[in-house]
Coordinates of C-alpha atoms in Angstrom, one line a residue:
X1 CA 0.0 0.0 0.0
X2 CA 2.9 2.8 0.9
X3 CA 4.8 1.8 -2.1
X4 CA 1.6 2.1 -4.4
X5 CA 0.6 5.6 -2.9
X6 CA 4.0 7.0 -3.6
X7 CA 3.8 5.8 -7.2
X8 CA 0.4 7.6 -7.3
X9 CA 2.2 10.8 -5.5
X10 CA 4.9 10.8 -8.2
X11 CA 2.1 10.1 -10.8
X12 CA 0.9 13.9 -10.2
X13 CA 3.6 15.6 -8.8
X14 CA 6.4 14.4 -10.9
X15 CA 9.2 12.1 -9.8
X16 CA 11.4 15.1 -7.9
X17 CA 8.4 15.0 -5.5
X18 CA 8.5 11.5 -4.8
X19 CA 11.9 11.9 -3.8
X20 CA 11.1 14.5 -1.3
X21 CA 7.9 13.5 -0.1
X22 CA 8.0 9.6 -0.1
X23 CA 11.1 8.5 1.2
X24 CA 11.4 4.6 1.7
X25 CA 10.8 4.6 5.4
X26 CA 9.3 7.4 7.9
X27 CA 11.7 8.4 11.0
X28 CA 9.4 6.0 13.0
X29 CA 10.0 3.1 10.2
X30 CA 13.8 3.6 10.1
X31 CA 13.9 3.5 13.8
X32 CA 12.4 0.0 14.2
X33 CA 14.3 -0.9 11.1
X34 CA 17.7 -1.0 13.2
X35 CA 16.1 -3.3 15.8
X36 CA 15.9 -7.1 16.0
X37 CA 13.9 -8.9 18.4
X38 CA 14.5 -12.9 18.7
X39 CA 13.0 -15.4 21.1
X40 CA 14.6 -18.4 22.8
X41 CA 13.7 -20.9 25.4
X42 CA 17.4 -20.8 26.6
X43 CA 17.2 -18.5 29.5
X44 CA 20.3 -17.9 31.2
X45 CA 21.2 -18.8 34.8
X46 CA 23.7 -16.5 36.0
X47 CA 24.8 -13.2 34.5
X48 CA 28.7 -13.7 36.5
X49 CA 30.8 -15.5 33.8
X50 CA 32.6 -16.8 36.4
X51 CA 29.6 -19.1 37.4
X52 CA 28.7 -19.6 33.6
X53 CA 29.3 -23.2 31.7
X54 CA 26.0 -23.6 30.0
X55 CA 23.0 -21.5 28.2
X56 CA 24.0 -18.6 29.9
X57 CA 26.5 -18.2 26.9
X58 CA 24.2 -17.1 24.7
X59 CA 23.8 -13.7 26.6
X60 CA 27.2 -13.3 27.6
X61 CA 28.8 -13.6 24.4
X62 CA 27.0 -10.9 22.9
X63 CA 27.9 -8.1 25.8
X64 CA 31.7 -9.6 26.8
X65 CA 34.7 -10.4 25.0
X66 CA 37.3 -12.5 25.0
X67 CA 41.1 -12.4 24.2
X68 CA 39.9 -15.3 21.2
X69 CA 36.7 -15.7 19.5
X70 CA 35.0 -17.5 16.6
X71 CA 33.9 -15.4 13.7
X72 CA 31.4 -17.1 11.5
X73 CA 32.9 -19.6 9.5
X74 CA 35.6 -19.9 11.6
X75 CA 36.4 -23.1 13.3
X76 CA 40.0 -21.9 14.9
X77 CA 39.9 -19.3 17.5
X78 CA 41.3 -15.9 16.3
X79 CA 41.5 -12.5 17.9
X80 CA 38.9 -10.3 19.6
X81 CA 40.7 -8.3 22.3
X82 CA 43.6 -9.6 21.8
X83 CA 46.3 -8.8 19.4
X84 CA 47.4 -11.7 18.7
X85 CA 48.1 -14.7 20.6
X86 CA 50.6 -17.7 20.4
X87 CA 52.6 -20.5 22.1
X88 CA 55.9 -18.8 22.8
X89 CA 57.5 -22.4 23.4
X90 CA 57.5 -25.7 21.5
X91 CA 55.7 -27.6 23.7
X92 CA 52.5 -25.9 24.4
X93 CA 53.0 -24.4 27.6
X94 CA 53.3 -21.2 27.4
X95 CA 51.0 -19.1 25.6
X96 CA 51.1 -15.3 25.3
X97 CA 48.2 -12.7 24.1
X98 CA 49.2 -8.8 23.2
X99 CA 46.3 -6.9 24.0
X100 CA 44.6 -4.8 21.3
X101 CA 45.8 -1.1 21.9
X102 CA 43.3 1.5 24.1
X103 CA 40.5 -0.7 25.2
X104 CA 37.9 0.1 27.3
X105 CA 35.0 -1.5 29.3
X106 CA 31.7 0.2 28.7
X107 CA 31.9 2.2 32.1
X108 CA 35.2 3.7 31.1
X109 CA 37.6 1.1 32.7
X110 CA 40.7 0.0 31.0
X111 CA 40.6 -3.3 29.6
X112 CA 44.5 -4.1 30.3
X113 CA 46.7 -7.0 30.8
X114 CA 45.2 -6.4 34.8
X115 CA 41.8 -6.8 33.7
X116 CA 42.7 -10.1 32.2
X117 CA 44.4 -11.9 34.5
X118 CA 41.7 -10.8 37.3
X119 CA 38.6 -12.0 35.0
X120 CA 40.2 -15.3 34.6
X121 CA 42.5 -15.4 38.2
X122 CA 38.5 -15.1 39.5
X123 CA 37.2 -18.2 38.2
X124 CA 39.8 -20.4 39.6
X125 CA 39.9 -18.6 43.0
X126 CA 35.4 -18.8 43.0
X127 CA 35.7 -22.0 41.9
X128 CA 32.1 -22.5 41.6
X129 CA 30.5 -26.1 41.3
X130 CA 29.5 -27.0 38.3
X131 CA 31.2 -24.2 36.5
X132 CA 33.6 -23.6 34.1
X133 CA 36.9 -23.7 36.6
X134 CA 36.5 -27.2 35.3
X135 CA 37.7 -25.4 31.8
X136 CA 41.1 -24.8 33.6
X137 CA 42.7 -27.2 34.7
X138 CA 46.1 -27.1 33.0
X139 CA 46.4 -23.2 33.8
X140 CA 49.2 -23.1 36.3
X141 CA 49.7 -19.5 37.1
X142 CA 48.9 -16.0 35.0
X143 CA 51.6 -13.5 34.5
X144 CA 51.4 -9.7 33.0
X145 CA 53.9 -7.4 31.4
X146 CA 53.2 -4.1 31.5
X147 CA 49.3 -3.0 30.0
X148 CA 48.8 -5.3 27.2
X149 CA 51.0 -8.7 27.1
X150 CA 49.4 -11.3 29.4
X151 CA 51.2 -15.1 29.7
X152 CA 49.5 -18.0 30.6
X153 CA 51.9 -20.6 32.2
X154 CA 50.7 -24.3 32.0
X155 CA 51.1 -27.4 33.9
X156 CA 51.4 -29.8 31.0
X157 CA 51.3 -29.0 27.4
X158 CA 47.8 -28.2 26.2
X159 CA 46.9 -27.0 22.9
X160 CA 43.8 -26.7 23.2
X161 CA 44.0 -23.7 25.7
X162 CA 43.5 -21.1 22.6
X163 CA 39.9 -22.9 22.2
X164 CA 39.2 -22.7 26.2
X165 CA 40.3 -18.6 26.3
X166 CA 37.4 -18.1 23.5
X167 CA 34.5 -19.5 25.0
X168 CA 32.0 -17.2 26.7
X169 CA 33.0 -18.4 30.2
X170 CA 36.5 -16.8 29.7
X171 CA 34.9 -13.3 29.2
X172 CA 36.5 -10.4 30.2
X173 CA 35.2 -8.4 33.1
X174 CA 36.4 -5.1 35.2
X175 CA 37.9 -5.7 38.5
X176 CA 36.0 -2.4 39.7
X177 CA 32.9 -4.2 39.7
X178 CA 33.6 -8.3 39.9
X179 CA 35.2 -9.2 43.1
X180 CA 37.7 -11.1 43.0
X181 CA 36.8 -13.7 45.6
X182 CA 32.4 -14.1 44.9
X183 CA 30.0 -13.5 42.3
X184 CA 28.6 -10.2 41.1
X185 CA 25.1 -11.0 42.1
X186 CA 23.4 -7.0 41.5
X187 CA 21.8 -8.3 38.3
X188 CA 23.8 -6.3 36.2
X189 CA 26.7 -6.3 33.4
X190 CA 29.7 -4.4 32.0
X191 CA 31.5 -5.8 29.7
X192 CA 33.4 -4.6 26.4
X193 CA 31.5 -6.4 23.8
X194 CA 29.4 -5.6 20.7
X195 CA 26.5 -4.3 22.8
X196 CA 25.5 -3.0 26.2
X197 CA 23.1 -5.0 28.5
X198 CA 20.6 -2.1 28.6
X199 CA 18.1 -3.9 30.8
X200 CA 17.2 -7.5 32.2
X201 CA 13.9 -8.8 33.1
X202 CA 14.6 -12.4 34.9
X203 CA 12.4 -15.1 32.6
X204 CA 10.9 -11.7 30.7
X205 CA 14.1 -10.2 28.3
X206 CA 17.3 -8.8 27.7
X207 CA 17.5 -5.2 26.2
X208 CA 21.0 -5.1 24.5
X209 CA 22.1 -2.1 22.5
X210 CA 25.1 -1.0 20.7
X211 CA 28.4 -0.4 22.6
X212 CA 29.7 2.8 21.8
X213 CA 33.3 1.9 22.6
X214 CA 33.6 -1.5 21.6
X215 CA 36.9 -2.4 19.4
X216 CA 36.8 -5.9 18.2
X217 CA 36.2 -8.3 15.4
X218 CA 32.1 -8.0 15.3
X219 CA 30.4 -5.9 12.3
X220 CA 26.8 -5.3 13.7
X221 CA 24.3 -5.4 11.4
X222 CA 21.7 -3.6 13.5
X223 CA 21.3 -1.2 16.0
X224 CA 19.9 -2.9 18.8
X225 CA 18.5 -6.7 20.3
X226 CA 15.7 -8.0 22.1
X227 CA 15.7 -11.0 23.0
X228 CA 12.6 -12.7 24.5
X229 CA 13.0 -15.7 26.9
X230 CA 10.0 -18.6 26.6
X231 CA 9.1 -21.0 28.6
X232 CA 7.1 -22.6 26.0
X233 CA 8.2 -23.4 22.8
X234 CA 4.6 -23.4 21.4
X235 CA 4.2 -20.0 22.5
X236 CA 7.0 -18.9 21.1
X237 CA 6.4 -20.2 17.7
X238 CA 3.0 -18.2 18.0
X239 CA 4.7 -15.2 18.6
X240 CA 6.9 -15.7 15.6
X241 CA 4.2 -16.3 13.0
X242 CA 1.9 -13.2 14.8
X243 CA 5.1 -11.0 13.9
X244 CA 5.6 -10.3 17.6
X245 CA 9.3 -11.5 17.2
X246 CA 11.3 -11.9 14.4
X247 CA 13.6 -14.7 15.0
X248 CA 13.8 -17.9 17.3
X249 CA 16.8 -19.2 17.8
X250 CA 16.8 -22.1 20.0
X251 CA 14.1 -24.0 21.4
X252 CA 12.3 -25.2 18.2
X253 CA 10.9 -28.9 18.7
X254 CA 11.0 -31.3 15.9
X255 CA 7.3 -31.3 15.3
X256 CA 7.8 -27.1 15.1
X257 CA 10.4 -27.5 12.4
X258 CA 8.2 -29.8 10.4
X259 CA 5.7 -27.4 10.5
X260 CA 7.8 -24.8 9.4
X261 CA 9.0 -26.7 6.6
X262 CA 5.8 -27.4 5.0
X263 CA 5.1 -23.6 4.1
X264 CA 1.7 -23.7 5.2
X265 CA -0.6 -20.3 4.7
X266 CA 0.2 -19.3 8.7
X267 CA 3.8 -19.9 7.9
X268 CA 4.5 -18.6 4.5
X269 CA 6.1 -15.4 5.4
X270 CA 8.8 -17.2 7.6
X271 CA 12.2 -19.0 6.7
X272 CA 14.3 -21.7 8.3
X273 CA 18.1 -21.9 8.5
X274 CA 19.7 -25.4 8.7
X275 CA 23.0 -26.2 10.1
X276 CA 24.7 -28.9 10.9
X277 CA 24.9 -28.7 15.1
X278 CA 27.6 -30.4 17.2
X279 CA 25.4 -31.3 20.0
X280 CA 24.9 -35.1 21.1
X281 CA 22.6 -37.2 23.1
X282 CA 24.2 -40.4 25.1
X283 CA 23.4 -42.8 27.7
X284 CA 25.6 -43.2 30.6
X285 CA 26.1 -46.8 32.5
X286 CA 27.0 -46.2 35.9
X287 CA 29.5 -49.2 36.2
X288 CA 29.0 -49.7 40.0
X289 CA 25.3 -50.8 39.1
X290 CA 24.9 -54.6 39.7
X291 CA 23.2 -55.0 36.3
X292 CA 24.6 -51.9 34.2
X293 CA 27.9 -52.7 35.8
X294 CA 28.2 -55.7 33.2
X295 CA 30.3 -55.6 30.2
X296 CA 27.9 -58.1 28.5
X297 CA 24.9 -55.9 29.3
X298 CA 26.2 -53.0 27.8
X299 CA 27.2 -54.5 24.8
X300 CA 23.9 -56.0 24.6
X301 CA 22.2 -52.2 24.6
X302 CA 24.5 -51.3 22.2
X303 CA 23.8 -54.3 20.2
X304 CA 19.8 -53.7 20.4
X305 CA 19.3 -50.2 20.4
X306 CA 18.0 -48.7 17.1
X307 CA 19.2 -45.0 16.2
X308 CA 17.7 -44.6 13.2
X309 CA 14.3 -45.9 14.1
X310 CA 14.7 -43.4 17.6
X311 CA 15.7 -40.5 15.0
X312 CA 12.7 -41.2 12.7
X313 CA 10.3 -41.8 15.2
X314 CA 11.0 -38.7 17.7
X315 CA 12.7 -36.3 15.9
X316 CA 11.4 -37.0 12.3
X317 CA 14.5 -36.2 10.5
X318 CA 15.7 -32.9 12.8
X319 CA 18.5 -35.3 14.0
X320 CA 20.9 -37.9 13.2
X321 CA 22.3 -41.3 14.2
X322 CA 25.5 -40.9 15.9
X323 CA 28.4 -43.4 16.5
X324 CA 30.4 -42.1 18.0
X325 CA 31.4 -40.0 20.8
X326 CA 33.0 -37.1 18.5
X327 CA 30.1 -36.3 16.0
X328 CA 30.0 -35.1 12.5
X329 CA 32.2 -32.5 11.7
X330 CA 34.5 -32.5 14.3
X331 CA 38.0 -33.8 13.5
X332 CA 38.4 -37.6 14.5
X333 CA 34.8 -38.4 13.9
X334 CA 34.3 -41.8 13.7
X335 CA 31.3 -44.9 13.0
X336 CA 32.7 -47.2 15.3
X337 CA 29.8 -48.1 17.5
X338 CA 28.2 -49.0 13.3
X339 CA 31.7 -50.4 12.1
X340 CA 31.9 -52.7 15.7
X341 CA 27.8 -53.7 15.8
X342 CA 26.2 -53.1 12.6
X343 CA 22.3 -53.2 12.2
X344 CA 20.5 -54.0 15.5
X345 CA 20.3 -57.5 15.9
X346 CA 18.5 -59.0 18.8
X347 CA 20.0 -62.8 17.5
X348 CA 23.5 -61.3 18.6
X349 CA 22.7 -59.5 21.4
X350 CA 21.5 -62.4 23.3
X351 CA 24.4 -64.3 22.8
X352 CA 26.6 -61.9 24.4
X353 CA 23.8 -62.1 26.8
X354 CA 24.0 -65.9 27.4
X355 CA 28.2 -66.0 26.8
X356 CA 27.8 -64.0 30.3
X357 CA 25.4 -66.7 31.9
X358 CA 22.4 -64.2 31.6
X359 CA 19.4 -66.1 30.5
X360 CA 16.9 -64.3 31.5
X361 CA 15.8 -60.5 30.5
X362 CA 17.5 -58.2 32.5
X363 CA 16.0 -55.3 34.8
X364 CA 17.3 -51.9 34.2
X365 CA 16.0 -48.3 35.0
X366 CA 16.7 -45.8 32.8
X367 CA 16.4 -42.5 33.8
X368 CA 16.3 -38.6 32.1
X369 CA 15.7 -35.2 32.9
X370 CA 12.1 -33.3 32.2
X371 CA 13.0 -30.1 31.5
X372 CA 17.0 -29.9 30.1
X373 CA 16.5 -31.0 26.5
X374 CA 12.9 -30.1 25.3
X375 CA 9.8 -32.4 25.3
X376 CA 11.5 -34.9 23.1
X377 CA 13.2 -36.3 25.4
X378 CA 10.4 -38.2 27.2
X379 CA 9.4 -39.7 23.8
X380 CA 13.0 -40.9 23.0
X381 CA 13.3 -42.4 26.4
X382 CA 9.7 -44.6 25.8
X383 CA 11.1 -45.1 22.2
X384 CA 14.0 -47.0 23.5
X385 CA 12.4 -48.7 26.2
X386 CA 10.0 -49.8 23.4
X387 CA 13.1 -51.2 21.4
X388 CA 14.5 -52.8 24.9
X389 CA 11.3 -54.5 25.6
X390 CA 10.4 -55.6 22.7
X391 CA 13.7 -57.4 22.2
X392 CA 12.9 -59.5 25.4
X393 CA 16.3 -59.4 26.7
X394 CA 15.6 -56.5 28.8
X395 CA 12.8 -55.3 31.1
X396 CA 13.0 -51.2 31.3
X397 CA 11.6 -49.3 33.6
X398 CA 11.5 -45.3 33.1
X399 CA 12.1 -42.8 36.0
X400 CA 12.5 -38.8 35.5
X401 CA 13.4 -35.6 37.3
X402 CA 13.6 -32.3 36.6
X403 CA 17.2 -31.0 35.6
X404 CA 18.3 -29.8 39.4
X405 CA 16.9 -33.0 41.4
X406 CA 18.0 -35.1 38.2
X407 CA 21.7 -33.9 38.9
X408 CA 21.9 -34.5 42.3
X409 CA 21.1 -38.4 41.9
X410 CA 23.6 -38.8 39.3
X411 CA 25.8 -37.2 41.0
X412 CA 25.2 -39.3 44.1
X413 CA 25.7 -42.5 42.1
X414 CA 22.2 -43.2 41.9
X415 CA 20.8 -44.0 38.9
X416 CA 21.8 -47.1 36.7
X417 CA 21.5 -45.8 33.5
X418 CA 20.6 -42.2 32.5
X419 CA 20.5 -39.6 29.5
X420 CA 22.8 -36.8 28.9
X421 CA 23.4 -34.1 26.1
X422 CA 26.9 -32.5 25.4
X423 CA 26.8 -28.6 23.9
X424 CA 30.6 -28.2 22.6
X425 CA 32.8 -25.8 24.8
X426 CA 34.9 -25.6 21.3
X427 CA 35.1 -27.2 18.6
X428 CA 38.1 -29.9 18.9
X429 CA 37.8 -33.5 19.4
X430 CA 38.9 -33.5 22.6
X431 CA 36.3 -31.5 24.4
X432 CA 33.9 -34.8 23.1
X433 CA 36.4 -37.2 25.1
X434 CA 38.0 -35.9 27.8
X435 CA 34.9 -34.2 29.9
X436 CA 33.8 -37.7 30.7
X437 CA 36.8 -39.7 31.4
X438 CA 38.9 -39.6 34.3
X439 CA 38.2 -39.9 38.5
X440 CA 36.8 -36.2 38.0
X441 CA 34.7 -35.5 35.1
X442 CA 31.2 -34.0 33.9
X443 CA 29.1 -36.6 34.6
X444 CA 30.2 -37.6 38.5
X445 CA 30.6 -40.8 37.4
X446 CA 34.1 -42.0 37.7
X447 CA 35.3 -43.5 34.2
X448 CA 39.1 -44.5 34.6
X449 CA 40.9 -45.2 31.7
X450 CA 44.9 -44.9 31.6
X451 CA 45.5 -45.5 27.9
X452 CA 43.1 -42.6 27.4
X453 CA 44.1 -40.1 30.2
X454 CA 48.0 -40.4 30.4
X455 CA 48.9 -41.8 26.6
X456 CA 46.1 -40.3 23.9
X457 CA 44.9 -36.9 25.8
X458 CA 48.3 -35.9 26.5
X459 CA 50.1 -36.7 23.3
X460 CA 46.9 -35.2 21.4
X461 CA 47.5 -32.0 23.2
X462 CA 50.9 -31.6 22.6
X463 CA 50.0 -31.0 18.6
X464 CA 49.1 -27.1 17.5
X465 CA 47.8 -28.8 14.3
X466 CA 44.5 -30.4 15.5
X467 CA 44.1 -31.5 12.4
X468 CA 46.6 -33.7 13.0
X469 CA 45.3 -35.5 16.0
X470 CA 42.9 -37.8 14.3
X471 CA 44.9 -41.1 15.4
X472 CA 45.0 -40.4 19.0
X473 CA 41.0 -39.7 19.1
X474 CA 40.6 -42.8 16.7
X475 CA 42.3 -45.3 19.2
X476 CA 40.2 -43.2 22.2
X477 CA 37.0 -44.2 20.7
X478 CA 38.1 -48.2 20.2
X479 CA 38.6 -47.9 23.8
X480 CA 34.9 -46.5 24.4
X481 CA 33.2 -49.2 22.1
X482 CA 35.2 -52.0 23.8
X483 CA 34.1 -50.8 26.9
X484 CA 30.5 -49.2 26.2
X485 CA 30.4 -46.7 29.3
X486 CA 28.9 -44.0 26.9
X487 CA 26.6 -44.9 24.3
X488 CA 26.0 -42.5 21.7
X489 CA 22.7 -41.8 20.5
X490 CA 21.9 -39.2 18.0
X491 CA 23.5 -35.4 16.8
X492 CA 21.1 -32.6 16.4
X493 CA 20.5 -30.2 13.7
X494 CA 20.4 -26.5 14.4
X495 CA 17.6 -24.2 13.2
X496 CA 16.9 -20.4 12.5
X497 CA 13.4 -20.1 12.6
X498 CA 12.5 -16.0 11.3
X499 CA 10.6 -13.8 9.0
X500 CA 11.8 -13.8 5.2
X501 CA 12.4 -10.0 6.1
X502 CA 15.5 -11.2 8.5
X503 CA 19.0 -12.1 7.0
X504 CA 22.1 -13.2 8.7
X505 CA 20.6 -16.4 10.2
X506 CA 22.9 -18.7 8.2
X507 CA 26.1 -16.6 9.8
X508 CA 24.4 -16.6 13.7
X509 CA 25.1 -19.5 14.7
X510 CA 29.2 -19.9 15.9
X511 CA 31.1 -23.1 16.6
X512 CA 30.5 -23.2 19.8
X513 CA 26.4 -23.2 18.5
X514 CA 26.2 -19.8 20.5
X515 CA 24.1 -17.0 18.4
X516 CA 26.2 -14.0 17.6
X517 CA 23.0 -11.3 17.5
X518 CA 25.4 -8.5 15.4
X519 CA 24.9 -10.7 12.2
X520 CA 20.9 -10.3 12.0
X521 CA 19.7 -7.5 10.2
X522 CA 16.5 -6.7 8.6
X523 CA 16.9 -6.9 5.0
X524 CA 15.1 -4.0 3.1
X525 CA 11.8 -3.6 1.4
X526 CA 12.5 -2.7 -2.2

């Protein structure tokens, strides 16, 4: 309608006034031009990076830096505050960062060598549980020279350490106002990233707007970000076809992206982005178990169990089978749980079974979390007690909590067999294998493997080229099949749900499958 009354304006007052008196947008047009607002159901949980190693990345990417980042299309960390940054050795133990020249924290602050080795000095001395200290544990001490060069000493040679200073929990924060020995806890941020945390509503929003003084690698393609937090993904799908938002960028379910791909008349004006995501599903076999503590039951499971038929099923083509521990994409990807078992095969799976002595079907709970990985997750867990049962070598029974009672039992050792997803810190094999192994790792549930912990992860570390780590991670997952303490299950797809008006999508989404906000922009009319 505006365009075809400014053709009818020119029509009778000749092109010059069409120029002068119909201009594309009005001041109020341009204004909301500049401004993006995008919905999620990934809400995050603490606004202190020093506490952060989950969703809470999503936010704090977007208003921090760090000395390394991911630009898209990137999979090797490369400056953002820094300079530049290298190994000053040749064994990967000492790694130095020049800081960029002049930089400044939103309130004014320098952002100096000082600033550094007090955001990062914090985390180790907070030491909160569950959070990303766990990141850090090859970081032996932090020295500074002067305002910009900052050298991290480690305890054993790590090259991975450039991957670990770029994700979101190794922002950068002002000593003025994060203590160095507890959280900031005011509800508040200041940072020295792409935008400004302008306002936070807990559950509601986050206002972010440009940051005048930011100096780093970002080009923003719009002016400012809201971004919406849901706890229901249906409702946030509503608001995305109503126009009350104009992206989503995590939370879709797989019956939403189905519907989104069918281009029905409520759904015509939007457009999906597809990605491959590095994000996994797995069971976990607590080995102290009387029944899941058996080599032959495992390998029974992992003879049974029917990816593809799960992936079909439940998540109707938004994921795929996985088989292995390091999924598609990553260097050292493997199919050895395929290679090792083949198709399901219930024949085979009961002799292992009866090679044990185990004749008759075999009692197991399985349990998951309600509320950590979407409402798929109760349907994948009946879909493989369905396969279990049905095989008659197993009687399943299903038990669930919701994410913060679910992790205290498996912490305590409780639960025989349960369901876990990985997010990537980074994007290197390594961070696939070495969270779970070890007397210490993610999961609480000790998984000691010598060959893996003092030989592969050690040697694999000591390579700058990860490209050139592929036969240490090979041999690592041999070891896992052989012993079937993790069984992977499936690796999901990522999605950009938004109005056709909205561009960028396809660059949002970083390694680390955290949304970088500066590349949305609203494309423009004509």
């Amino acid at each position: 309608m505006f365009y075809r009354t400014c053709l009818q304006a020119a029509a009778a007052l000749a092109s010059i006034s069409l120029l002068a008196g119909c201009s594309l947008f009005s001041n109020e047009d341009a204004e909301r031009e500049q401004k993006i607002s995008v919905g999620t159901t990934s809400e995050p949980t603490t606004l202190d990076p020093a506490a952060a190693w989950d969703g809470s990345w999503e936010l704090l990417r977007n208003v921090f830096q760090t000395l390394l980042s991911f630009p898209a299309g990137s999979t090797v960390p490369q400056p953002d505050a820094a300079k530049t940054c290298r190994f000053v050795d040749t064994s990967n133990k000492v790694f130095e960062c020049e800081l960029r020249a002049g930089l400044t924290f939103s309130n004014g602050d320098k952002l100096d060598a000082a600033a550094v080795k007090h955001s990062i000095d914090r985390i180790q001395k907070i030491d909160v549980q569950g959070g990303p200290n766990g990141l850090l544990g090859s970081l032996d001490k932090i020295e500074t020279t002067g305002d910009r060069i900052v050298k991290f000493s480690l305890k054993t040679p790590d090259a991975t350490f450039p991957f670990i200073l770029a994700t979101p929990a190794m922002s950068l924060v002002p000593p003025a106002e994060y203590p160095a020995d507890q959280l900031r806890e005011d509800g508040k941020l200041t940072g020295s990233g792409p935008y400004l945390l302008d306002s936070y509503e807990k559950g509601k929003k986050s206002e972010l707007i440009k940051n005048s003084k930011y100096d780093g690698f970002a080009k923003r393609k719009n002016e400012a970000v809201t971004i919406r937090y849901f706890g229901d993904s249906d409702v946030m799908v509503k608001a995305l076809k109503k126009k009350e938002i104009d992206a989503i960028y995590r939370g879709l379910t797989a019956q939403e992206v189905v519907e989104l791909q069918k281009k029905k008349p409520e759904t015509e004006h939007l457009q999906l982005v597809e990605t491959v995501g590095a994000d996994i599903r797995y069971l976990v076999f607590n080995s102290k178990d009387p029944m899941a503590g058996k080599l032959a039951v495992r390998r029974a499971i992992a003879q049974v169990v029917d990816r593809g038929a799960l992936v079909g099923r439940v998540y109707q083509g938004t994921a795929e089978p996985l088989y292995s521990m390091v999924p598609k994409g990553i260097v050292g990807h493997t199919t050895e749980f395929f290679d090792r078992y083949g198709e399901p095969d219930v024949d085979k799976a009961r002799k292992i079974l009866k090679g044990a002595g185990i004749t008759q079907p075999v009692p197991l709970t399985f349990w998951f979390t309600t509320d950590r990985y979407g409402s798929g997750t109760a349907l994948e867990f009946a879909e493989l007690k369905r396969q279990l049962d049905a095989s008659g070598l197993f009687k399943v029974t299903l038990q669930s909590r919701p994410e913060k009672e679910f992790q205290k039992g498996y912490k305590a050792g409780q639960y025989p067999v349960f369901g876990r997803g990985w997010f990537p810190d980074f994007p290197d094999p390594d961070n696939f294998i070495a969270p779970f192994v070890g007397s210490k790792n993610v999961l609480n549930t000790p998984y000691e493997n010598s060959e893996i912990t003092d030989q592969l992860l050690p040697a694999s570390r000591r390579e700058s080229d990860r490209s050139a780590v592929t036969e240490q991670f090979e041999r690592a997952q041999e070891i896992l099949v052989d012993e079937v303490r993790l069984l992977p299950l499936w690796q999901g797809k990522l999605y950009v749900a938004s109005s056709e008006e909205i561009g960028g999508g396809e660059l949002a989404l970083d390694p680390q499958t955290v949304m970088q906000m500066w590349e949305l922009y609203r494309k423009a009319s004509w």
